[in-house]
mmCIF file with all atom_site columns, C-alpha atoms in Angstrom:
data_model
loop_
_atom_site.group_PDB
_atom_site.id
_atom_site.type_symbol
_atom_site.label_atom_id
_atom_site.label_alt_id
_atom_site.label_comp_id
_atom_site.label_asym_id
_atom_site.label_entity_id
_atom_site.label_seq_id
_atom_site.pdbx_PDB_ins_code
_atom_site.Cartn_x
_atom_site.Cartn_y
_atom_site.Cartn_z
_atom_site.occupancy
_atom_site.B_iso_or_equiv
_atom_site.pdbx_formal_charge
_atom_site.auth_seq_id
_atom_site.auth_comp_id
_atom_site.auth_asym_id
_atom_site.auth_atom_id
_atom_site.pdbx_PDB_model_num
ATOM 1   C CA . GLN A 1 1   ? 0.284   0.282  0.076   1.00 97.00 ? 246 GLN A CA 1
ATOM 2   C CA . THR A 1 2   ? 2.885   2.297  0.677   1.00 97.00 ? 247 THR A CA 1
ATOM 3   C CA . LEU A 1 3   ? 5.580   3.016  -1.129  1.00 97.00 ? 248 LEU A CA 1
ATOM 4   C CA . GLY A 1 4   ? 8.563   4.841  1.334   1.00 97.00 ? 249 GLY A CA 1
ATOM 5   C CA . LEU A 1 5   ? 12.625  5.626  -0.840  1.00 98.00 ? 250 LEU A CA 1
ATOM 6   C CA . ALA A 1 6   ? 12.978  9.425  -0.299  1.00 98.00 ? 251 ALA A CA 1
ATOM 7   C CA . ALA A 1 7   ? 15.738  10.758 0.177   1.00 98.00 ? 252 ALA A CA 1
ATOM 8   C CA . ASN A 1 8   ? 18.189  8.099  -0.966  1.00 98.00 ? 253 ASN A CA 1
ATOM 9   C CA . MET A 1 9   ? 20.428  8.428  -4.623  1.00 97.00 ? 254 MET A CA 1
ATOM 10  C CA . LEU A 1 10  ? 17.857  6.530  -6.579  1.00 98.00 ? 255 LEU A CA 1
ATOM 11  C CA . GLU A 1 11  ? 18.555  7.512  -10.484 1.00 98.00 ? 256 GLU A CA 1
ATOM 12  C CA . GLY A 1 12  ? 17.735  5.790  -13.253 1.00 98.00 ? 257 GLY A CA 1
ATOM 13  C CA . PRO A 1 13  ? 13.667  6.611  -14.532 1.00 98.00 ? 258 PRO A CA 1
ATOM 14  C CA . ILE A 1 14  ? 11.071  4.883  -12.284 1.00 98.00 ? 259 ILE A CA 1
ATOM 15  C CA . PRO A 1 15  ? 9.819   1.774  -13.190 1.00 96.00 ? 260 PRO A CA 1
ATOM 16  C CA . SER A 1 16  ? 6.367   1.420  -15.265 1.00 95.00 ? 261 SER A CA 1
ATOM 17  C CA . SER A 1 17  ? 5.683   -2.152 -13.508 1.00 96.00 ? 262 SER A CA 1
ATOM 18  C CA . LEU A 1 18  ? 4.603   0.689  -11.124 1.00 95.00 ? 263 LEU A CA 1
ATOM 19  C CA . GLY A 1 19  ? 1.102   1.339  -12.155 1.00 94.00 ? 264 GLY A CA 1
ATOM 20  C CA . THR A 1 20  ? 0.221   -2.590 -11.355 1.00 94.00 ? 265 THR A CA 1
ATOM 21  C CA . LEU A 1 21  ? 0.275   -2.632 -8.463  1.00 96.00 ? 266 LEU A CA 1
ATOM 22  C CA . GLN A 1 22  ? -3.402  -1.352 -7.848  1.00 96.00 ? 267 GLN A CA 1
ATOM 23  C CA . ASN A 1 23  ? -3.072  -1.265 -3.715  1.00 97.00 ? 268 ASN A CA 1
ATOM 24  C CA . LEU A 1 24  ? -0.959  1.696  -3.322  1.00 98.00 ? 269 LEU A CA 1
ATOM 25  C CA . THR A 1 25  ? -2.212  3.992  -1.462  1.00 98.00 ? 270 THR A CA 1
ATOM 26  C CA . ASN A 1 26  ? 0.907   5.583  -1.062  1.00 98.00 ? 271 ASN A CA 1
ATOM 27  C CA . ILE A 1 27  ? 4.279   6.578  -3.617  1.00 98.00 ? 272 ILE A CA 1
ATOM 28  C CA . GLY A 1 28  ? 6.960   8.512  -1.924  1.00 98.00 ? 273 GLY A CA 1
ATOM 29  C CA . LEU A 1 29  ? 9.942   9.019  -4.223  1.00 98.00 ? 274 LEU A CA 1
ATOM 30  C CA . ALA A 1 30  ? 10.607  12.633 -3.828  1.00 98.00 ? 275 ALA A CA 1
ATOM 31  C CA . GLY A 1 31  ? 14.733  14.043 -2.925  1.00 98.00 ? 276 GLY A CA 1
ATOM 32  C CA . ASN A 1 32  ? 16.321  11.205 -5.399  1.00 98.00 ? 277 ASN A CA 1
ATOM 33  C CA . LYS A 1 33  ? 18.361  11.492 -8.891  1.00 98.00 ? 278 LYS A CA 1
ATOM 34  C CA . LEU A 1 34  ? 15.599  10.176 -10.884 1.00 98.00 ? 279 LEU A CA 1
ATOM 35  C CA . SER A 1 35  ? 15.122  11.154 -14.781 1.00 98.00 ? 280 SER A CA 1
ATOM 36  C CA . GLY A 1 36  ? 12.583  10.317 -17.068 1.00 97.00 ? 281 GLY A CA 1
ATOM 37  C CA . THR A 1 37  ? 9.520   10.640 -16.857 1.00 97.00 ? 282 THR A CA 1
ATOM 38  C CA . LEU A 1 38  ? 6.480   9.918  -15.376 1.00 98.00 ? 283 LEU A CA 1
ATOM 39  C CA . PRO A 1 39  ? 4.815   6.572  -16.268 1.00 97.00 ? 284 PRO A CA 1
ATOM 40  C CA . GLU A 1 40  ? 0.526   7.062  -17.837 1.00 97.00 ? 285 GLU A CA 1
ATOM 41  C CA . THR A 1 41  ? 0.771   3.641  -15.495 1.00 97.00 ? 286 THR A CA 1
ATOM 42  C CA . PHE A 1 42  ? 0.754   5.396  -12.620 1.00 97.00 ? 287 PHE A CA 1
ATOM 43  C CA . GLY A 1 43  ? -2.557  7.147  -13.998 1.00 97.00 ? 288 GLY A CA 1
ATOM 44  C CA . LEU A 1 44  ? -4.573  3.551  -13.405 1.00 97.00 ? 289 LEU A CA 1
ATOM 45  C CA . LEU A 1 45  ? -3.701  3.674  -9.324  1.00 98.00 ? 290 LEU A CA 1
ATOM 46  C CA . SER A 1 46  ? -7.100  4.561  -8.794  1.00 98.00 ? 291 SER A CA 1
ATOM 47  C CA . GLU A 1 47  ? -6.310  3.879  -4.531  1.00 98.00 ? 292 GLU A CA 1
ATOM 48  C CA . LEU A 1 48  ? -3.728  6.504  -4.894  1.00 98.00 ? 293 LEU A CA 1
ATOM 49  C CA . SER A 1 49  ? -4.363  9.427  -2.317  1.00 98.00 ? 294 SER A CA 1
ATOM 50  C CA . VAL A 1 50  ? -0.100  10.759 -1.741  1.00 98.00 ? 295 VAL A CA 1
ATOM 51  C CA . LEU A 1 51  ? 1.883   10.934 -5.490  1.00 98.00 ? 296 LEU A CA 1
ATOM 52  C CA . ASP A 1 52  ? 5.439   12.772 -4.318  1.00 98.00 ? 297 ASP A CA 1
ATOM 53  C CA . VAL A 1 53  ? 8.048   13.000 -6.708  1.00 98.00 ? 298 VAL A CA 1
ATOM 54  C CA . ALA A 1 54  ? 9.755   16.176 -6.240  1.00 98.00 ? 299 ALA A CA 1
ATOM 55  C CA . PHE A 1 55  ? 13.159  16.861 -5.979  1.00 98.00 ? 300 PHE A CA 1
ATOM 56  C CA . ASN A 1 56  ? 14.316  14.726 -8.634  1.00 98.00 ? 301 ASN A CA 1
ATOM 57  C CA . GLN A 1 57  ? 15.741  14.937 -12.586 1.00 98.00 ? 302 GLN A CA 1
ATOM 58  C CA . LEU A 1 58  ? 12.360  14.430 -14.364 1.00 98.00 ? 303 LEU A CA 1
ATOM 59  C CA . THR A 1 59  ? 10.865  15.195 -17.556 1.00 98.00 ? 304 THR A CA 1
ATOM 60  C CA . GLY A 1 60  ? 7.746   14.603 -20.034 1.00 97.00 ? 305 GLY A CA 1
ATOM 61  C CA . ILE A 1 61  ? 4.967   15.624 -21.206 1.00 98.00 ? 306 ILE A CA 1
ATOM 62  C CA . LEU A 1 62  ? 2.162   15.173 -18.480 1.00 98.00 ? 307 LEU A CA 1
ATOM 63  C CA . THR A 1 63  ? -1.171  14.783 -19.577 1.00 97.00 ? 308 THR A CA 1
ATOM 64  C CA . GLU A 1 64  ? -5.378  13.616 -19.234 1.00 97.00 ? 309 GLU A CA 1
ATOM 65  C CA . THR A 1 65  ? -4.154  10.159 -19.108 1.00 97.00 ? 310 THR A CA 1
ATOM 66  C CA . HIS A 1 66  ? -0.893  10.277 -16.294 1.00 98.00 ? 311 HIS A CA 1
ATOM 67  C CA . PHE A 1 67  ? -4.113  11.124 -13.765 1.00 98.00 ? 312 PHE A CA 1
ATOM 68  C CA . LEU A 1 68  ? -7.177  9.028  -15.173 1.00 97.00 ? 313 LEU A CA 1
ATOM 69  C CA . LYS A 1 69  ? -8.551  7.009  -12.476 1.00 97.00 ? 314 LYS A CA 1
ATOM 70  C CA . LEU A 1 70  ? -7.199  9.191  -9.937  1.00 98.00 ? 315 LEU A CA 1
ATOM 71  C CA . ASN A 1 71  ? -10.162 9.430  -7.823  1.00 98.00 ? 316 ASN A CA 1
ATOM 72  C CA . LYS A 1 72  ? -8.869  9.674  -4.269  1.00 98.00 ? 317 LYS A CA 1
ATOM 73  C CA . LEU A 1 73  ? -5.368  11.787 -4.965  1.00 98.00 ? 318 LEU A CA 1
ATOM 74  C CA . LYS A 1 74  ? -5.310  14.401 -2.773  1.00 98.00 ? 319 LYS A CA 1
ATOM 75  C CA . ILE A 1 75  ? -1.684  15.436 -1.799  1.00 98.00 ? 320 ILE A CA 1
ATOM 76  C CA . LEU A 1 76  ? 0.335   15.966 -5.074  1.00 98.00 ? 321 LEU A CA 1
ATOM 77  C CA . ARG A 1 77  ? 4.215   16.707 -5.500  1.00 98.00 ? 322 ARG A CA 1
ATOM 78  C CA . LEU A 1 78  ? 5.497   17.602 -8.717  1.00 98.00 ? 323 LEU A CA 1
ATOM 79  C CA . SER A 1 79  ? 7.967   20.529 -8.360  1.00 98.00 ? 324 SER A CA 1
ATOM 80  C CA . ALA A 1 80  ? 11.338  20.346 -8.116  1.00 97.00 ? 325 ALA A CA 1
ATOM 81  C CA . ASN A 1 81  ? 11.771  19.430 -11.884 1.00 97.00 ? 326 ASN A CA 1
ATOM 82  C CA . SER A 1 82  ? 11.277  19.877 -15.310 1.00 97.00 ? 327 SER A CA 1
ATOM 83  C CA . PHE A 1 83  ? 7.844   18.574 -16.509 1.00 98.00 ? 328 PHE A CA 1
ATOM 84  C CA . ILE A 1 84  ? 5.635   19.956 -18.515 1.00 97.00 ? 329 ILE A CA 1
ATOM 85  C CA . LEU A 1 85  ? 1.597   19.781 -17.836 1.00 97.00 ? 330 LEU A CA 1
ATOM 86  C CA . ASN A 1 86  ? -0.555  20.360 -20.512 1.00 96.00 ? 331 ASN A CA 1
ATOM 87  C CA . VAL A 1 87  ? -3.696  19.245 -20.527 1.00 96.00 ? 332 VAL A CA 1
ATOM 88  C CA . SER A 1 88  ? -7.112  20.307 -22.545 1.00 94.00 ? 333 SER A CA 1
ATOM 89  C CA . SER A 1 89  ? -8.557  24.043 -21.291 1.00 91.00 ? 334 SER A CA 1
ATOM 90  C CA . ILE A 1 90  ? -11.621 22.920 -20.798 1.00 94.00 ? 335 ILE A CA 1
ATOM 91  C CA . TRP A 1 91  ? -10.438 18.805 -18.740 1.00 96.00 ? 336 TRP A CA 1
ATOM 92  C CA . ILE A 1 92  ? -11.701 18.557 -14.682 1.00 97.00 ? 337 ILE A CA 1
ATOM 93  C CA . PRO A 1 93  ? -9.947  15.592 -12.797 1.00 98.00 ? 338 PRO A CA 1
ATOM 94  C CA . PRO A 1 94  ? -11.109 13.071 -11.426 1.00 98.00 ? 339 PRO A CA 1
ATOM 95  C CA . PHE A 1 95  ? -9.859  14.210 -7.042  1.00 98.00 ? 340 PHE A CA 1
ATOM 96  C CA . GLN A 1 96  ? -10.401 16.879 -5.612  1.00 98.00 ? 341 GLN A CA 1
ATOM 97  C CA . ILE A 1 97  ? -6.315  17.689 -3.916  1.00 98.00 ? 342 ILE A CA 1
ATOM 98  C CA . ARG A 1 98  ? -5.080  19.388 -0.807  1.00 98.00 ? 343 ARG A CA 1
ATOM 99  C CA . ASN A 1 99  ? -2.261  19.773 -1.798  1.00 98.00 ? 344 ASN A CA 1
ATOM 100 C CA . LEU A 1 100 ? -0.449  20.739 -5.631  1.00 98.00 ? 345 LEU A CA 1
ATOM 101 C CA . ASP A 1 101 ? 2.852   21.295 -5.628  1.00 98.00 ? 346 ASP A CA 1
ATOM 102 C CA . THR A 1 102 ? 3.707   22.200 -8.810  1.00 97.00 ? 347 THR A CA 1
ATOM 103 C CA . GLY A 1 103 ? 6.603   24.289 -8.361  1.00 96.00 ? 348 GLY A CA 1
ATOM 104 C CA . SER A 1 104 ? 9.174   24.936 -11.713 1.00 96.00 ? 349 SER A CA 1
ATOM 105 C CA . CYS A 1 105 ? 6.517   22.592 -13.339 1.00 97.00 ? 350 CYS A CA 1
ATOM 106 C CA . GLN A 1 106 ? 5.761   24.469 -16.827 1.00 97.00 ? 351 GLN A CA 1
ATOM 107 C CA . MET A 1 107 ? 1.766   25.040 -16.800 1.00 95.00 ? 352 MET A CA 1
ATOM 108 C CA . GLY A 1 108 ? 1.464   28.211 -18.519 1.00 90.00 ? 353 GLY A CA 1
ATOM 109 C CA . PRO A 1 109 ? 1.112   29.767 -20.586 1.00 95.00 ? 354 PRO A CA 1
ATOM 110 C CA . LEU A 1 110 ? -2.869  30.236 -19.937 1.00 94.00 ? 355 LEU A CA 1
ATOM 111 C CA . PHE A 1 111 ? -3.703  30.828 -15.847 1.00 96.00 ? 356 PHE A CA 1
ATOM 112 C CA . PRO A 1 112 ? -4.499  26.343 -14.843 1.00 96.00 ? 357 PRO A CA 1
ATOM 113 C CA . THR A 1 113 ? -8.454  26.633 -15.474 1.00 96.00 ? 358 THR A CA 1
ATOM 114 C CA . TRP A 1 114 ? -9.006  23.265 -14.005 1.00 97.00 ? 359 TRP A CA 1
ATOM 115 C CA . LEU A 1 115 ? -8.027  24.825 -10.522 1.00 97.00 ? 360 LEU A CA 1
ATOM 116 C CA . GLN A 1 116 ? -11.564 25.881 -10.942 1.00 96.00 ? 361 GLN A CA 1
ATOM 117 C CA . SER A 1 117 ? -12.900 22.409 -10.137 1.00 96.00 ? 362 SER A CA 1
ATOM 118 C CA . GLN A 1 118 ? -10.919 21.852 -6.637  1.00 97.00 ? 363 GLN A CA 1
ATOM 119 C CA . LYS A 1 119 ? -13.162 22.869 -4.003  1.00 95.00 ? 364 LYS A CA 1
ATOM 120 C CA . GLU A 1 120 ? -10.718 21.419 -0.830  1.00 96.00 ? 365 GLU A CA 1
ATOM 121 C CA . ILE A 1 121 ? -8.325  22.684 -1.941  1.00 97.00 ? 366 ILE A CA 1
ATOM 122 C CA . LYS A 1 122 ? -5.227  24.131 1.344   1.00 98.00 ? 367 LYS A CA 1
ATOM 123 C CA . PHE A 1 123 ? -1.992  24.519 -0.272  1.00 98.00 ? 368 PHE A CA 1
ATOM 124 C CA . LEU A 1 124 ? -1.575  26.228 -3.962  1.00 98.00 ? 369 LEU A CA 1
ATOM 125 C CA . ASP A 1 125 ? 2.899   26.136 -4.548  1.00 98.00 ? 370 ASP A CA 1
ATOM 126 C CA . ILE A 1 126 ? 2.168   26.714 -8.496  1.00 98.00 ? 371 ILE A CA 1
ATOM 127 C CA . SER A 1 127 ? 5.525   28.624 -8.403  1.00 98.00 ? 372 SER A CA 1
ATOM 128 C CA . ASN A 1 128 ? 7.979   28.861 -11.478 1.00 98.00 ? 373 ASN A CA 1
ATOM 129 C CA . ALA A 1 129 ? 5.351   27.131 -13.378 1.00 97.00 ? 374 ALA A CA 1
ATOM 130 C CA . SER A 1 130 ? 5.818   30.104 -16.441 1.00 97.00 ? 375 SER A CA 1
ATOM 131 C CA . ILE A 1 131 ? 2.253   31.299 -16.456 1.00 98.00 ? 376 ILE A CA 1
ATOM 132 C CA . SER A 1 132 ? 0.420   34.098 -17.541 1.00 97.00 ? 377 SER A CA 1
ATOM 133 C CA . GLY A 1 133 ? -1.613  36.977 -18.484 1.00 97.00 ? 378 GLY A CA 1
ATOM 134 C CA . SER A 1 134 ? -4.528  37.584 -14.641 1.00 96.00 ? 379 SER A CA 1
ATOM 135 C CA . ILE A 1 135 ? -5.566  35.466 -11.882 1.00 97.00 ? 380 ILE A CA 1
ATOM 136 C CA . PRO A 1 136 ? -8.975  34.461 -12.853 1.00 96.00 ? 381 PRO A CA 1
ATOM 137 C CA . ILE A 1 137 ? -12.221 36.176 -11.012 1.00 95.00 ? 382 ILE A CA 1
ATOM 138 C CA . TRP A 1 138 ? -13.394 32.244 -9.847  1.00 96.00 ? 383 TRP A CA 1
ATOM 139 C CA . PHE A 1 139 ? -9.548  31.933 -8.493  1.00 97.00 ? 384 PHE A CA 1
ATOM 140 C CA . TRP A 1 140 ? -10.586 34.376 -5.256  1.00 94.00 ? 385 TRP A CA 1
ATOM 141 C CA . ASP A 1 141 ? -14.349 31.827 -4.525  1.00 91.00 ? 386 ASP A CA 1
ATOM 142 C CA . ILE A 1 142 ? -11.265 29.003 -3.843  1.00 92.00 ? 387 ILE A CA 1
ATOM 143 C CA . SER A 1 143 ? -8.584  31.593 -2.374  1.00 95.00 ? 388 SER A CA 1
ATOM 144 C CA . ALA A 1 144 ? -10.289 31.431 1.257   1.00 94.00 ? 389 ALA A CA 1
ATOM 145 C CA . ASN A 1 145 ? -9.536  28.263 2.282   1.00 95.00 ? 390 ASN A CA 1
ATOM 146 C CA . LEU A 1 146 ? -5.813  29.019 1.324   1.00 97.00 ? 391 LEU A CA 1
ATOM 147 C CA . SER A 1 147 ? -3.623  28.090 4.075   1.00 98.00 ? 392 SER A CA 1
ATOM 148 C CA . LEU A 1 148 ? -0.372  27.959 1.520   1.00 98.00 ? 393 LEU A CA 1
ATOM 149 C CA . LEU A 1 149 ? -0.916  30.187 -1.925  1.00 98.00 ? 394 LEU A CA 1
ATOM 150 C CA . ASN A 1 150 ? 2.721   31.153 -3.771  1.00 98.00 ? 395 ASN A CA 1
ATOM 151 C CA . VAL A 1 151 ? 2.536   32.197 -7.365  1.00 98.00 ? 396 VAL A CA 1
ATOM 152 C CA . SER A 1 152 ? 5.882   33.766 -7.305  1.00 98.00 ? 397 SER A CA 1
ATOM 153 C CA . PHE A 1 153 ? 8.384   33.311 -10.350 1.00 98.00 ? 398 PHE A CA 1
ATOM 154 C CA . ASN A 1 154 ? 5.649   33.968 -12.992 1.00 98.00 ? 399 ASN A CA 1
ATOM 155 C CA . ASN A 1 155 ? 4.553   36.769 -14.973 1.00 98.00 ? 400 ASN A CA 1
ATOM 156 C CA . LEU A 1 156 ? 0.559   37.381 -13.358 1.00 98.00 ? 401 LEU A CA 1
ATOM 157 C CA . GLU A 1 157 ? -0.487  40.653 -13.816 1.00 98.00 ? 402 GLU A CA 1
ATOM 158 C CA . GLY A 1 158 ? -3.339  42.917 -12.784 1.00 97.00 ? 403 GLY A CA 1
ATOM 159 C CA . GLN A 1 159 ? -4.622  44.643 -9.975  1.00 96.00 ? 404 GLN A CA 1
ATOM 160 C CA . LEU A 1 160 ? -5.257  42.398 -6.775  1.00 96.00 ? 405 LEU A CA 1
ATOM 161 C CA . PRO A 1 161 ? -8.315  41.612 -4.741  1.00 93.00 ? 406 PRO A CA 1
ATOM 162 C CA . THR A 1 162 ? -8.773  43.921 -1.339  1.00 88.00 ? 407 THR A CA 1
ATOM 163 C CA . PRO A 1 163 ? -9.602  41.951 1.244   1.00 91.00 ? 408 PRO A CA 1
ATOM 164 C CA . LEU A 1 164 ? -7.839  39.371 -0.606  1.00 93.00 ? 409 LEU A CA 1
ATOM 165 C CA . GLU A 1 165 ? -8.849  36.116 0.315   1.00 93.00 ? 410 GLU A CA 1
ATOM 166 C CA . VAL A 1 166 ? -7.116  33.665 2.150   1.00 96.00 ? 411 VAL A CA 1
ATOM 167 C CA . ALA A 1 167 ? -7.202  31.479 5.675   1.00 96.00 ? 412 ALA A CA 1
ATOM 168 C CA . PRO A 1 168 ? -5.855  32.752 8.530   1.00 97.00 ? 413 PRO A CA 1
ATOM 169 C CA . PHE A 1 169 ? -2.670  32.842 9.684   1.00 97.00 ? 414 PHE A CA 1
ATOM 170 C CA . ALA A 1 170 ? -1.444  31.648 5.973   1.00 97.00 ? 415 ALA A CA 1
ATOM 171 C CA . ASP A 1 171 ? 0.806   32.486 3.905   1.00 98.00 ? 416 ASP A CA 1
ATOM 172 C CA . VAL A 1 172 ? 1.271   34.541 0.636   1.00 97.00 ? 417 VAL A CA 1
ATOM 173 C CA . ASP A 1 173 ? 4.182   34.576 -2.091  1.00 98.00 ? 418 ASP A CA 1
ATOM 174 C CA . LEU A 1 174 ? 3.040   36.312 -4.903  1.00 98.00 ? 419 LEU A CA 1
ATOM 175 C CA . SER A 1 175 ? 6.589   37.699 -5.032  1.00 98.00 ? 420 SER A CA 1
ATOM 176 C CA . SER A 1 176 ? 7.979   38.295 -8.540  1.00 98.00 ? 421 SER A CA 1
ATOM 177 C CA . ASN A 1 177 ? 5.319   39.298 -11.276 1.00 98.00 ? 422 ASN A CA 1
ATOM 178 C CA . ILE A 1 178 ? 4.259   42.286 -12.822 1.00 98.00 ? 423 ILE A CA 1
ATOM 179 C CA . PHE A 1 179 ? 1.132   42.981 -10.342 1.00 98.00 ? 424 PHE A CA 1
ATOM 180 C CA . THR A 1 180 ? -0.068  46.697 -10.445 1.00 98.00 ? 425 THR A CA 1
ATOM 181 C CA . GLY A 1 181 ? -2.971  48.902 -8.746  1.00 96.00 ? 426 GLY A CA 1
ATOM 182 C CA . PRO A 1 182 ? -2.381  49.492 -4.614  1.00 95.00 ? 427 PRO A CA 1
ATOM 183 C CA . ILE A 1 183 ? -1.110  47.085 -2.455  1.00 94.00 ? 428 ILE A CA 1
ATOM 184 C CA . PRO A 1 184 ? -3.367  43.825 -1.442  1.00 92.00 ? 429 PRO A CA 1
ATOM 185 C CA . LEU A 1 185 ? -4.110  43.000 1.786   1.00 90.00 ? 430 LEU A CA 1
ATOM 186 C CA . PRO A 1 186 ? -5.965  40.329 3.686   1.00 92.00 ? 431 PRO A CA 1
ATOM 187 C CA . LEU A 1 187 ? -9.080  40.832 6.419   1.00 89.00 ? 432 LEU A CA 1
ATOM 188 C CA . VAL A 1 188 ? -7.911  37.950 8.300   1.00 93.00 ? 433 VAL A CA 1
ATOM 189 C CA . PRO A 1 189 ? -4.171  37.963 10.893  1.00 94.00 ? 434 PRO A CA 1
ATOM 190 C CA . ILE A 1 190 ? -1.563  35.794 8.042   1.00 95.00 ? 435 ILE A CA 1
ATOM 191 C CA . GLU A 1 191 ? 1.869   34.299 9.287   1.00 97.00 ? 436 GLU A CA 1
ATOM 192 C CA . LEU A 1 192 ? 3.950   36.072 5.509   1.00 96.00 ? 437 LEU A CA 1
ATOM 193 C CA . LEU A 1 193 ? 3.404   38.564 2.909   1.00 95.00 ? 438 LEU A CA 1
ATOM 194 C CA . ASP A 1 194 ? 5.318   39.093 -0.038  1.00 97.00 ? 439 ASP A CA 1
ATOM 195 C CA . LEU A 1 195 ? 4.750   41.812 -2.635  1.00 96.00 ? 440 LEU A CA 1
ATOM 196 C CA . SER A 1 196 ? 8.197   41.841 -4.053  1.00 98.00 ? 441 SER A CA 1
ATOM 197 C CA . ASN A 1 197 ? 9.267   42.257 -7.218  1.00 98.00 ? 442 ASN A CA 1
ATOM 198 C CA . ASN A 1 198 ? 5.954   43.720 -8.424  1.00 98.00 ? 443 ASN A CA 1
ATOM 199 C CA . HIS A 1 199 ? 5.291   46.920 -9.685  1.00 98.00 ? 444 HIS A CA 1
ATOM 200 C CA . PHE A 1 200 ? 2.033   48.105 -7.076  1.00 97.00 ? 445 PHE A CA 1
ATOM 201 C CA . SER A 1 201 ? 1.729   51.594 -6.339  1.00 96.00 ? 446 SER A CA 1
ATOM 202 C CA . GLY A 1 202 ? -0.323  54.358 -4.207  1.00 94.00 ? 447 GLY A CA 1
ATOM 203 C CA . PRO A 1 203 ? -0.047  54.262 -0.590  1.00 93.00 ? 448 PRO A CA 1
ATOM 204 C CA . ILE A 1 204 ? 1.491   51.600 2.193   1.00 90.00 ? 449 ILE A CA 1
ATOM 205 C CA . PRO A 1 205 ? -1.313  51.284 4.412   1.00 85.00 ? 450 PRO A CA 1
ATOM 206 C CA . VAL A 1 206 ? -1.232  52.792 8.251   1.00 85.00 ? 451 VAL A CA 1
ATOM 207 C CA . ASN A 1 207 ? -2.288  48.948 9.428   1.00 79.00 ? 452 ASN A CA 1
#
């Protein structure tokens, strides 16, 4: 049910035969030196709730096939690899994700519209993901649940809503984009607000 091989020095490709282990609920391969791509057979692991391959040397294009039957997936960590996420603009994932970490994976140029279907998400890191344009209005309907929001190092632009809708004591990193307009502030107390390297203007709020 659980395959935990994180933080070793494993090299080479991930065997596609892992996709035949139908009882797997947790795959932890982070922090190795794995190369190649993510096997499409992982999309058949219908019991999988955690898929963590962050911090490897993985490459390749991920499509809807990689997530085909992952209706129980809650934690997806792909960060610090060189994946390209290429899914349809009308794709609705089979899962309701809670923790999505795709930092340094190419998701752009458009803001990922499939996030609109994700009503349970609490931790979202889509930093350095080659995303351009403005953040869609619908995103602020799901952002109120976020304890982590990291969209840094993209090419996001436009004005942000005030107040900023996030969960209490959240970490919010909006740095290194091209946001404009007044400084956005949340209504609730938060732990981190990074607005650096943008084009905000106007007065610094008293609070």
